[in-house]
Tab-separated table of C-alpha atoms in Angstrom:
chain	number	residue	atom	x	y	z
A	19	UNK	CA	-42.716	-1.094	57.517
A	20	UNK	CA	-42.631	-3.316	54.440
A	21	UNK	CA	-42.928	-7.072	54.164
A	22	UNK	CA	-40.350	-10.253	53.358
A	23	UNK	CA	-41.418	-13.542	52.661
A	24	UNK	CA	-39.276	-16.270	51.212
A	25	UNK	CA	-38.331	-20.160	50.678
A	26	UNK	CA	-35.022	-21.608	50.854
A	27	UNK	CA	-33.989	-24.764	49.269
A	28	UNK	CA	-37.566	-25.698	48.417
A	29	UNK	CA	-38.221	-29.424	48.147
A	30	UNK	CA	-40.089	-29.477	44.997
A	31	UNK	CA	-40.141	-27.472	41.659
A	32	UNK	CA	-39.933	-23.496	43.110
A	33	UNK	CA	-41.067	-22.184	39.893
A	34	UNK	CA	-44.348	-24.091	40.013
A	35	UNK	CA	-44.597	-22.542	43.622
A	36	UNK	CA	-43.900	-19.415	42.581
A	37	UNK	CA	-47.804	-18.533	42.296
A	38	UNK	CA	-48.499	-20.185	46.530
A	39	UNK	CA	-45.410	-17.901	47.321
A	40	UNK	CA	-47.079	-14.940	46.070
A	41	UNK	CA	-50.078	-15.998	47.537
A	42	UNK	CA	-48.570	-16.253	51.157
A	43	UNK	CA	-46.586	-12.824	50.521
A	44	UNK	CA	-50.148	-11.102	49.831
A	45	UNK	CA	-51.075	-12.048	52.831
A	46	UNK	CA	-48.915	-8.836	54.833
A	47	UNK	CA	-49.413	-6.799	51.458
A	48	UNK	CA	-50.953	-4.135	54.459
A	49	UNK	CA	-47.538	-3.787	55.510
A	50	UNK	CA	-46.177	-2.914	51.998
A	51	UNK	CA	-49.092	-1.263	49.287
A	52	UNK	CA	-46.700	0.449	47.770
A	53	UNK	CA	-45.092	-2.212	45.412
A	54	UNK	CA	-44.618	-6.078	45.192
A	55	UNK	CA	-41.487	-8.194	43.901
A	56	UNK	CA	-40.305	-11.693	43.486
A	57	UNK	CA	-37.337	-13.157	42.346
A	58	UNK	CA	-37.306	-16.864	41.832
A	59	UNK	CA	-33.666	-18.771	41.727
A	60	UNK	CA	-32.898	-22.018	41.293
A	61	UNK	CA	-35.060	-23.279	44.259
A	62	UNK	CA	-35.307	-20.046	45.810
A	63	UNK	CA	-37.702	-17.877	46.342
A	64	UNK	CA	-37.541	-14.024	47.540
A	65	UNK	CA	-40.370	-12.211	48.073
A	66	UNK	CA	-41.143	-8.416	49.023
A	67	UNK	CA	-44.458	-6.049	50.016
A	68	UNK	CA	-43.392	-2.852	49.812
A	69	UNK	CA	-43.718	0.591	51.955
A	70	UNK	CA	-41.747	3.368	50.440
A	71	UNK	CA	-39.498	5.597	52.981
A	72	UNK	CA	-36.483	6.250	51.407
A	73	UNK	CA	-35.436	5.973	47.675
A	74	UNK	CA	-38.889	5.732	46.492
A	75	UNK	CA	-38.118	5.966	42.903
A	76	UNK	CA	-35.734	3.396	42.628
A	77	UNK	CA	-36.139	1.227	45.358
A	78	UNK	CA	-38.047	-1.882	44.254
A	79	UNK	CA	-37.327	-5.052	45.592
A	80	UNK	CA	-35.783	-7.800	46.112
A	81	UNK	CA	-32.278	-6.170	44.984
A	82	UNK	CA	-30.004	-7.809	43.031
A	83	UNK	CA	-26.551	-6.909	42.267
A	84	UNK	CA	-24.895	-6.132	38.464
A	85	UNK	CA	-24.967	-10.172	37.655
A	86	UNK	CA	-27.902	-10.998	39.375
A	87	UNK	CA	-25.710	-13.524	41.886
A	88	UNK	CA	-26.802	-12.226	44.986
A	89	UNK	CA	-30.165	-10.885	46.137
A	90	UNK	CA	-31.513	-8.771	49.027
A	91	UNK	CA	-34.875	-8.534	50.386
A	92	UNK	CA	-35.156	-6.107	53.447
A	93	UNK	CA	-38.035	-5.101	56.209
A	94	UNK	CA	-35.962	-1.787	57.697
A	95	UNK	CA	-34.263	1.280	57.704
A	96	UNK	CA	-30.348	1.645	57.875
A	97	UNK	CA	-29.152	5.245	59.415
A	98	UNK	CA	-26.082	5.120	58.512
A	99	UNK	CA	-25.897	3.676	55.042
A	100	UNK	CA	-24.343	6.891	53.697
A	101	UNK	CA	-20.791	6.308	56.143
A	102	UNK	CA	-21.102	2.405	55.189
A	103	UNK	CA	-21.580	3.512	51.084
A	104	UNK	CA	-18.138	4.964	51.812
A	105	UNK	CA	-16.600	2.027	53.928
A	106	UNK	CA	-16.811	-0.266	50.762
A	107	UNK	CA	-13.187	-0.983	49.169
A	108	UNK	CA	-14.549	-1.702	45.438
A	109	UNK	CA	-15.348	0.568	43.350
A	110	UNK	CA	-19.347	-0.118	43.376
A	111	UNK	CA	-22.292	1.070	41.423
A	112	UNK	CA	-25.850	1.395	42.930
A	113	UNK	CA	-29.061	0.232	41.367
A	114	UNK	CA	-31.274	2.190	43.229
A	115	UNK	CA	-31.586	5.278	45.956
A	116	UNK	CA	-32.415	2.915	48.465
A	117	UNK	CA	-30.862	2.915	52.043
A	118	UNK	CA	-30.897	-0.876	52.089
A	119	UNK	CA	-28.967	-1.704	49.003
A	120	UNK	CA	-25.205	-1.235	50.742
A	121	UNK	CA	-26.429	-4.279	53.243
A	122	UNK	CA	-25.482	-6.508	49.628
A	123	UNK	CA	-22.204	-4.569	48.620
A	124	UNK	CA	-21.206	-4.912	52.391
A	125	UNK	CA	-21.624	-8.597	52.735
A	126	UNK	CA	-19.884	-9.249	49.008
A	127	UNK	CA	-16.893	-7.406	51.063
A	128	UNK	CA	-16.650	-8.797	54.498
A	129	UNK	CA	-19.522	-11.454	54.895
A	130	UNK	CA	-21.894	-11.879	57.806
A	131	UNK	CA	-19.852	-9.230	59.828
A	132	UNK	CA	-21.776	-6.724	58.160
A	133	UNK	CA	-24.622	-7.049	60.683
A	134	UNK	CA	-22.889	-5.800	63.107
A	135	UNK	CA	-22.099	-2.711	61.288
A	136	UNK	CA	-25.759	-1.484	60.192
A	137	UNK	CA	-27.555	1.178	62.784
A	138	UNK	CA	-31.258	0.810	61.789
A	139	UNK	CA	-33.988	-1.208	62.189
A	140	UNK	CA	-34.363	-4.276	60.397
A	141	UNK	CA	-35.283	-7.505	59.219
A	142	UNK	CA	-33.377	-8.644	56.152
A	143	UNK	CA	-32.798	-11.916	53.992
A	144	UNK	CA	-30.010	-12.282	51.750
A	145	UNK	CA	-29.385	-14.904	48.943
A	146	UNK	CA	-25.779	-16.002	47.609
A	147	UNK	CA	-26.026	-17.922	44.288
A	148	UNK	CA	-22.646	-17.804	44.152
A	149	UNK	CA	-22.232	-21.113	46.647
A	150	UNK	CA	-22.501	-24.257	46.125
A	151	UNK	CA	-25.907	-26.280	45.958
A	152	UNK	CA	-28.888	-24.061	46.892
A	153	UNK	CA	-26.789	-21.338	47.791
A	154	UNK	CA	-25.859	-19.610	50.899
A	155	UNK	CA	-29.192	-17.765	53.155
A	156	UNK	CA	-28.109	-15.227	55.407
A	157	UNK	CA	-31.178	-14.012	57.169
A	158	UNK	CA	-30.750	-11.332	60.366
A	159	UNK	CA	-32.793	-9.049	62.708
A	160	UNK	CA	-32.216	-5.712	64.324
A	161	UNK	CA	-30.940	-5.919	67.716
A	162	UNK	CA	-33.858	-5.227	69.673
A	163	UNK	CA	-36.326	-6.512	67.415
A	164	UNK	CA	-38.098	-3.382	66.313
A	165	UNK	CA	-39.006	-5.363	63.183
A	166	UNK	CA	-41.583	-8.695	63.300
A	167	UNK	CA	-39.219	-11.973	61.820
A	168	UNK	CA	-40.188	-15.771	61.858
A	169	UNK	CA	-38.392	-18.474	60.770
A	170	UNK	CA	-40.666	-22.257	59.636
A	171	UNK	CA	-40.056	-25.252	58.803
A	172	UNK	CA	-41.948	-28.256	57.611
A	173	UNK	CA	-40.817	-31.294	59.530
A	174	UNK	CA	-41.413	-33.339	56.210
A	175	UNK	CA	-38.437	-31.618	54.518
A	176	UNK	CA	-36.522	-30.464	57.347
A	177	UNK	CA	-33.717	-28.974	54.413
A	178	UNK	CA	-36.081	-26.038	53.384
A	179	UNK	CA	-36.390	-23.106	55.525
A	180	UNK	CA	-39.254	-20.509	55.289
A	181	UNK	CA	-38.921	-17.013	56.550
A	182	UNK	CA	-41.588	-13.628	56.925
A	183	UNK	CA	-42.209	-10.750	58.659
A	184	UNK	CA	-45.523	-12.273	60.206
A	185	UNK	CA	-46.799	-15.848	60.659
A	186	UNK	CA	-49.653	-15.466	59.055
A	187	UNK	CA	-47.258	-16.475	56.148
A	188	UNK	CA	-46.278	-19.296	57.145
A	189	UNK	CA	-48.691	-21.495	59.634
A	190	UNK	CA	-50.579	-23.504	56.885
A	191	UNK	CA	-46.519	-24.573	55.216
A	192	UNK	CA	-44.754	-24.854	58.107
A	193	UNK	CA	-45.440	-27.400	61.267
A	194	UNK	CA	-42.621	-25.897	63.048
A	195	UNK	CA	-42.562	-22.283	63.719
A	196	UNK	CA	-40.357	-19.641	66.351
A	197	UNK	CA	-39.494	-16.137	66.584
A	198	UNK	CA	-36.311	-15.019	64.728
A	199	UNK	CA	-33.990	-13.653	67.904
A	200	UNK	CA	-33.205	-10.054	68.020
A	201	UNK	CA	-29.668	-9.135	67.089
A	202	UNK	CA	-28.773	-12.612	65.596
A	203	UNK	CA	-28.399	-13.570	62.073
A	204	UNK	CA	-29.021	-16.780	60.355
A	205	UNK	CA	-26.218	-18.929	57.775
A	206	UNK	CA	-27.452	-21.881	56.159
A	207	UNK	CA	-24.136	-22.408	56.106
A	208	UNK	CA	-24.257	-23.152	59.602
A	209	UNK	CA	-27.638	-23.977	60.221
A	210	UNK	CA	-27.868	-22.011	63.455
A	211	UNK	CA	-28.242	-18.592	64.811
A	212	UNK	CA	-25.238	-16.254	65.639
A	213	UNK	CA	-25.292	-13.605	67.970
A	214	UNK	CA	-23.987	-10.713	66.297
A	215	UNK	CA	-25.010	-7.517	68.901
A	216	UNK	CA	-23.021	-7.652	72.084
A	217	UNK	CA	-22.765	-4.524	73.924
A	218	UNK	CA	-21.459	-4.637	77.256
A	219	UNK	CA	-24.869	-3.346	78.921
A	220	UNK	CA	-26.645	-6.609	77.878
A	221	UNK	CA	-25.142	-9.000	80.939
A	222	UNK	CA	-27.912	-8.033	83.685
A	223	UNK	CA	-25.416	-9.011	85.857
A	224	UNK	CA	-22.848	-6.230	84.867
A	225	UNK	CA	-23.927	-3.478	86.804
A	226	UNK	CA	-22.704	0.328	85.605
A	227	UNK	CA	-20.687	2.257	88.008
A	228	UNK	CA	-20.182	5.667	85.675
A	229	UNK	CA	-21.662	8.549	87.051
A	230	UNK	CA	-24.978	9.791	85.167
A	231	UNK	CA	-23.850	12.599	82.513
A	232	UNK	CA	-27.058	14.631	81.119
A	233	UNK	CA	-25.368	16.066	78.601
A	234	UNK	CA	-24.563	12.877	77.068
A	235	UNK	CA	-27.923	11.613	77.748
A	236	UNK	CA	-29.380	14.563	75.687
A	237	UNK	CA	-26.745	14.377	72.970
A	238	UNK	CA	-27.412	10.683	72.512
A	239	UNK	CA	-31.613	11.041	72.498
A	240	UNK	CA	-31.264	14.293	69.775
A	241	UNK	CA	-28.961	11.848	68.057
A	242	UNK	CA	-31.434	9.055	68.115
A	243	UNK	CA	-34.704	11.469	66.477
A	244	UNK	CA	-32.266	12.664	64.367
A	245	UNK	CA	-31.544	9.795	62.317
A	246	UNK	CA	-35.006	8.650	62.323
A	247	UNK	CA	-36.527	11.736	60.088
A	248	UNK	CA	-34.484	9.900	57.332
A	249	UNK	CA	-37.775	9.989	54.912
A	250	UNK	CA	-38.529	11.354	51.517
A	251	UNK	CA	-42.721	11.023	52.556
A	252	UNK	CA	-44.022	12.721	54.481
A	253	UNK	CA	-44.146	11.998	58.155
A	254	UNK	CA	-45.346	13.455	61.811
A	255	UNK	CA	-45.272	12.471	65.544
A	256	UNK	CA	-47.633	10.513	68.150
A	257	UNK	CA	-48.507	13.227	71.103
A	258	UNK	CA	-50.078	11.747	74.182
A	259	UNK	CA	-48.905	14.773	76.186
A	260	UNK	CA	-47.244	12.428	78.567
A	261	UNK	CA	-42.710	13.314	79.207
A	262	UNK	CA	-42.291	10.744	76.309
A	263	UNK	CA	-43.741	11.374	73.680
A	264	UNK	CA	-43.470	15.254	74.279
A	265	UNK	CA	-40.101	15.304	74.333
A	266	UNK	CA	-39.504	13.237	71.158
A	267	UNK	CA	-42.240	15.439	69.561
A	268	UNK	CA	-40.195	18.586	70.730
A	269	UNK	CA	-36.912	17.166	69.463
A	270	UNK	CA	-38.632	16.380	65.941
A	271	UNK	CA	-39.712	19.471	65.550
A	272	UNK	CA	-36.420	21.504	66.612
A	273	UNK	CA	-35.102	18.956	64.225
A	274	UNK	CA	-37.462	18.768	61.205
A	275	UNK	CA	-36.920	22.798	60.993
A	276	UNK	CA	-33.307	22.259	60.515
A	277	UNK	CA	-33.756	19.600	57.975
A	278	UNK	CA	-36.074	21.260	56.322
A	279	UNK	CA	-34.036	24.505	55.905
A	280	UNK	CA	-30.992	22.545	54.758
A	281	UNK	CA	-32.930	21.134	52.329
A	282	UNK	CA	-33.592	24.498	50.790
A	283	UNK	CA	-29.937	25.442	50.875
A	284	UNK	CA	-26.742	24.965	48.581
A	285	UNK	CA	-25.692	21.816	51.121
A	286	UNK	CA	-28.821	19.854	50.691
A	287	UNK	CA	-28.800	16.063	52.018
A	288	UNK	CA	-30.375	13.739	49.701
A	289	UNK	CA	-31.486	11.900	53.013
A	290	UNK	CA	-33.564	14.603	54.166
A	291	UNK	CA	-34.927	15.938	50.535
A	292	UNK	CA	-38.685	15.055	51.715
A	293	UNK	CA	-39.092	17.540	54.506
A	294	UNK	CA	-39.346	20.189	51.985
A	295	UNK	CA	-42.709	19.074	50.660
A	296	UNK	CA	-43.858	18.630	54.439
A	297	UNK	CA	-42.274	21.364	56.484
A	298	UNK	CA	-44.685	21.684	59.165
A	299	UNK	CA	-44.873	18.720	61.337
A	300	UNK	CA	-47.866	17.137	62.219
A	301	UNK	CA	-49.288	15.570	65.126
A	302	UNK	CA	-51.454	12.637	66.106
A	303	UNK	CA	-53.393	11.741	69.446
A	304	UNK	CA	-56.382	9.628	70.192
A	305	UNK	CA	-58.927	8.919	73.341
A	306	UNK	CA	-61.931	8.364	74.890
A	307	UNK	CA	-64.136	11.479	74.825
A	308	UNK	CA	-62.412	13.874	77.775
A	309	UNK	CA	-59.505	11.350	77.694
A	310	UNK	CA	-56.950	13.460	80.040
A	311	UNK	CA	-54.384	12.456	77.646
A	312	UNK	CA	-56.534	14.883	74.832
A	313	UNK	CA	-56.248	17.615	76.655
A	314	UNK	CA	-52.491	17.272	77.614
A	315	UNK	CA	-51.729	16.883	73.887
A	316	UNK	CA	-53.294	19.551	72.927
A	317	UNK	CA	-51.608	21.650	75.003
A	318	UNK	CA	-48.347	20.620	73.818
A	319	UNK	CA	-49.180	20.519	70.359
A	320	UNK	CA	-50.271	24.171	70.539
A	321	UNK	CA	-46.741	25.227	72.171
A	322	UNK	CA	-44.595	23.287	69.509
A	323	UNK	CA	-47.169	25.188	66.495
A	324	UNK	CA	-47.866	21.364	65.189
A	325	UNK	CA	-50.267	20.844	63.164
A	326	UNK	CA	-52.561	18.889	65.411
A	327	UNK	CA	-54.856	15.895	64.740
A	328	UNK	CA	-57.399	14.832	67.696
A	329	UNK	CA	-59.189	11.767	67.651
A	330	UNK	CA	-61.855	10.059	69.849
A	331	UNK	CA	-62.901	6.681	69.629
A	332	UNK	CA	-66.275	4.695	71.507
A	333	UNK	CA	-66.125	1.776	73.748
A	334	UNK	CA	-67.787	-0.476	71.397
A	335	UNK	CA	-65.615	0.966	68.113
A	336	UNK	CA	-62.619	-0.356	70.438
A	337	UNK	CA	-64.259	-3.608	70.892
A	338	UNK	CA	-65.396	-4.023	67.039
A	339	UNK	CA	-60.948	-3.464	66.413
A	340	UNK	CA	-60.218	-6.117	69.016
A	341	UNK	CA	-59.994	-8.934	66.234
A	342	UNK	CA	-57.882	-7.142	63.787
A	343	UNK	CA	-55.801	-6.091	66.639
A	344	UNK	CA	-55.168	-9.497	67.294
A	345	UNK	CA	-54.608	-10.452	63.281
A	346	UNK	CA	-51.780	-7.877	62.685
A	347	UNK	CA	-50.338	-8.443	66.387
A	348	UNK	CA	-49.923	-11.980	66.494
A	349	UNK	CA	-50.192	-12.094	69.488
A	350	UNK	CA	-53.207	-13.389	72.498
A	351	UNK	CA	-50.964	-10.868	74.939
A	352	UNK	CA	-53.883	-8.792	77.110
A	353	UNK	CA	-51.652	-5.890	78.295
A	354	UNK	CA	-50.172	-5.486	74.585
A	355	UNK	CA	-53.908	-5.618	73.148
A	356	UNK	CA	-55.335	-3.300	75.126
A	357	UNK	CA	-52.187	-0.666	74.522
A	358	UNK	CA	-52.710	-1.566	70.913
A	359	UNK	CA	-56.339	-1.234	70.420
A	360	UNK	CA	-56.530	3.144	70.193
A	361	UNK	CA	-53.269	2.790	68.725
A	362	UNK	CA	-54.686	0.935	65.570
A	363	UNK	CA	-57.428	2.713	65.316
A	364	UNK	CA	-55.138	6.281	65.311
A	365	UNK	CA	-53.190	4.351	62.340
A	366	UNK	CA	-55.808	4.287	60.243
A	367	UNK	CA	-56.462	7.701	60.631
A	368	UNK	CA	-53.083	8.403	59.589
A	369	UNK	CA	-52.428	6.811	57.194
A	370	UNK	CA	-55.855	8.572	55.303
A	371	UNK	CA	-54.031	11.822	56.416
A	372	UNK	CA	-51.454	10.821	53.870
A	373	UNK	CA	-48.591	9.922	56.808
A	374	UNK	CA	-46.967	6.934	55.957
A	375	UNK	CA	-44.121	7.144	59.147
A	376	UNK	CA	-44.516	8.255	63.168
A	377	UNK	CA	-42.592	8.650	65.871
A	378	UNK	CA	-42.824	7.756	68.912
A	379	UNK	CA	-41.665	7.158	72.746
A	380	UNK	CA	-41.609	3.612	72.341
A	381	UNK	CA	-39.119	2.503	74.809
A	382	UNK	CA	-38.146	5.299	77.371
A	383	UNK	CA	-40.094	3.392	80.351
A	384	UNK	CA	-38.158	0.563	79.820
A	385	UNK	CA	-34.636	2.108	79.578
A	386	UNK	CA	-35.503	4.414	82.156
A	387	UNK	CA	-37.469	2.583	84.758
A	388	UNK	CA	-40.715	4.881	84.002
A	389	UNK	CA	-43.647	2.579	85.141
A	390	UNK	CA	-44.842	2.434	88.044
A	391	UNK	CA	-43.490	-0.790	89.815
A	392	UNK	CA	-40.334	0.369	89.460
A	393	UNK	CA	-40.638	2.436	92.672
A	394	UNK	CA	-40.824	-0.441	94.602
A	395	UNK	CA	-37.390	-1.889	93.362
A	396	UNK	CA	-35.677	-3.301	96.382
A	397	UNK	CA	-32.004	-1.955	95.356
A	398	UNK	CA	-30.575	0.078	92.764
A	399	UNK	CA	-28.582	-2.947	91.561
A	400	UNK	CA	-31.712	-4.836	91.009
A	401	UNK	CA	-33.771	-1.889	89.213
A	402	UNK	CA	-30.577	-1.647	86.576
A	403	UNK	CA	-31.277	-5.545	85.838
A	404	UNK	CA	-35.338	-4.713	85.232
A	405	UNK	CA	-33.947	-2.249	82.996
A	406	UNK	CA	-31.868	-4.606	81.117
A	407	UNK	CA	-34.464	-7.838	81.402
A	408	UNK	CA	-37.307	-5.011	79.932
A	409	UNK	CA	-35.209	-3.849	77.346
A	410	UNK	CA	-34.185	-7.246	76.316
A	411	UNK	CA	-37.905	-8.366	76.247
A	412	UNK	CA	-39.457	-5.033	74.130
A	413	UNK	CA	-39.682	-6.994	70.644
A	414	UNK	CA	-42.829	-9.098	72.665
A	415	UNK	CA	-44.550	-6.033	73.620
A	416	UNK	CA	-43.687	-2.613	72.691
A	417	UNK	CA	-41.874	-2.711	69.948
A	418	UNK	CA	-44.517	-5.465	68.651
A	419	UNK	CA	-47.753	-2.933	68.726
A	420	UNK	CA	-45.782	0.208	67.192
A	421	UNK	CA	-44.360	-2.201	64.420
């Protein structure tokens, strides 16, 4: 994931702050080593740490478009940027490779009601010289809030609005801090949040009456991995051997082969050019010593011929991790600690394994009632609204450790 960090209408000379904003934007550098930008207008200031996915020869940021009017900074991944690239009514030409950059040819089309159109994941803050004053800041989040996104303000100059992907950036400027909502976007304009993702699944109240179809269950989770080996690095799965993760790990694979021989054919797709230089997918699991989890992996691993990494970890290594666990999560929450105390400690192993991008089964308890409490659910009316209620609620939890 990469990093955004910016001002809005700052209330003294932004140039002369340009070096503090830097300063504060270093601070989640570890979520973007890959590149750093910063484009300073007017009183403005747009800040990126970059991680590089998709487009990585071309896609530095902030983006700006051909006169430099409006500029994008972006924390994501948009799916289906290709069908949106040919949605757009102008004739447009593209700076970079990048799977972000249609987010700012969208809104110069149709506005804010681009949000609504991106499938990804994704924190993003956009700039509009064009307007009047200090310009216009659109600033939105993915609708479940897979990505981290705080909004500050100092209560001094209530006009100027601060925004990153993690409050470490912000809690020595701003006295007033709160979580950016999931699947709302933010118009200066306005000076409030909209709610921009409304499916009809979302009232707890509404309860389905559709009979359960498998085959569009399967279609739609095939789908899902599908679109997330969009990468031109290399990348690999996380296999505790448990339903979840096996059967995304058994998808990827199934799926990865596919990409990967397309991308030796005559109909190659420049999204999936990477899998060619990392054809064999590769694995990752971590526990105690004779974890049961281990052994499960390993079993699964061997049967979907990944290329396997196994990793144990002591008592007292957890312990020493329980700090920086707590620095990158944000967060004093003891159930999402303790989940994301191996799971750090497995990143770093990654990442010196040259992986810079996982999947996993994030999610599928939640959507599918898969912990254990759920068996004591006192009708199936009110197990759909747990569902919904723990769906609604995975940016605080889940989605928060694998970010």
């Amino acid at each position: 994931m990469c990093g955004i960090f910016g001002v809005y209408n700052y209330y003294g000379d932004a140039s002369a702050f340009r070096q503090r904003a830097l300063d504060l934007s270093k601070r989640i550098r570890h979520r973007g080593p890959d590149w750093s930008g910063c484009v300073v207008s007017g009183n403005n200031i747009m800040c990126h740490e970059r991680l590089a996915i998709v487009g990585i020869d071309t896609g530095a940021q902030p983006i700006t478009d051909e006169n430099d009017e409006v500029i994008l900074t972006v924390n994501g991944e948009i799916y289906n940027h290709r069908a949106l690239e040919k949605e757009l009514k102008k004739p447009t030409k593209f700076k970079t490779h990048s799977d972000c950059e249609v987010i700012l040819h969208m809104y110069k089309e149709i506005g804010t009601d681009v949000c609504a159109k991106l499938d990804g994941m994704f924190s993003w803050a956009l700039l509009d010289t064009r307007k009047e004053g200090p310009g216009r800041l659109v600033v939105a989040r993915d609708p479940i809030g897979i990505t981290t996104l705080y909004i500050g303000r100092c209560s001094a100059h209530p006009e100027t609005i601060f925004f990153s992907s993690e409050l470490k950036s912000l809690n020595e400027d701003c006295d007033i801090i709160e979580e950016f909502p999931p699947g709302h976007f933010f118009d200066s304009e306005t000076g409030e949040f909209h709610r921009y993702f409304r499916p009809d699944w979302w009232d707890r109240e509404r309860i389905p009456t559709a009979p359960v179809n498998y085959r569009q269950l399967r279609e739609a989770l095939v789908a899902a991995v599908r679109k997330r080996l969009m990468a031109e690095v290399p990348y690999g799965v996380l296999l505790s051997g448990g339903l979840d993760s096996s059967l995304i790990s058994s998808i990827a694979v199934r799926e990865a082969a596919r990409i990967s021989a397309s991308a030796h054919s005559d109909t190659e797709d420049v999204d999936t050019r990477g899998a060619r230089h990392f054809p064999r997918m590769h694995s990752f699991s971590i526990g105690l010593p004779g974890a049961p989890d281990l052994l499960a992996a390993r079993k699964v691993a061997k049967f979907l011929k990944t290329a396997h990494h196994e990793y144990t970890y002591t008592i007292q290594e957890g312990l020493d991790a329980i700090a920086d666990v707590i620095y990158h999560l944000e967060t004093y929450d003891v159930t999402t600690i303790r989940a994301s105390t191996p799971m750090y400690l497995m990143s770093r192993k990654i990442k010196s394994a040259g992986v810079k991008m996982v999947l996993s089964g994030e999610g599928s308890d939640e959507v599918l009632g898969g912990y254990l409490y759920f068996h004591y659910a006192p009708s199936a009316d009110e197990f759909h609204k747990e569902t919904v209620k723990r769906v609604q609620n995975l940016h605080t939890s889940d989605c928060l450790r694998a970010n």
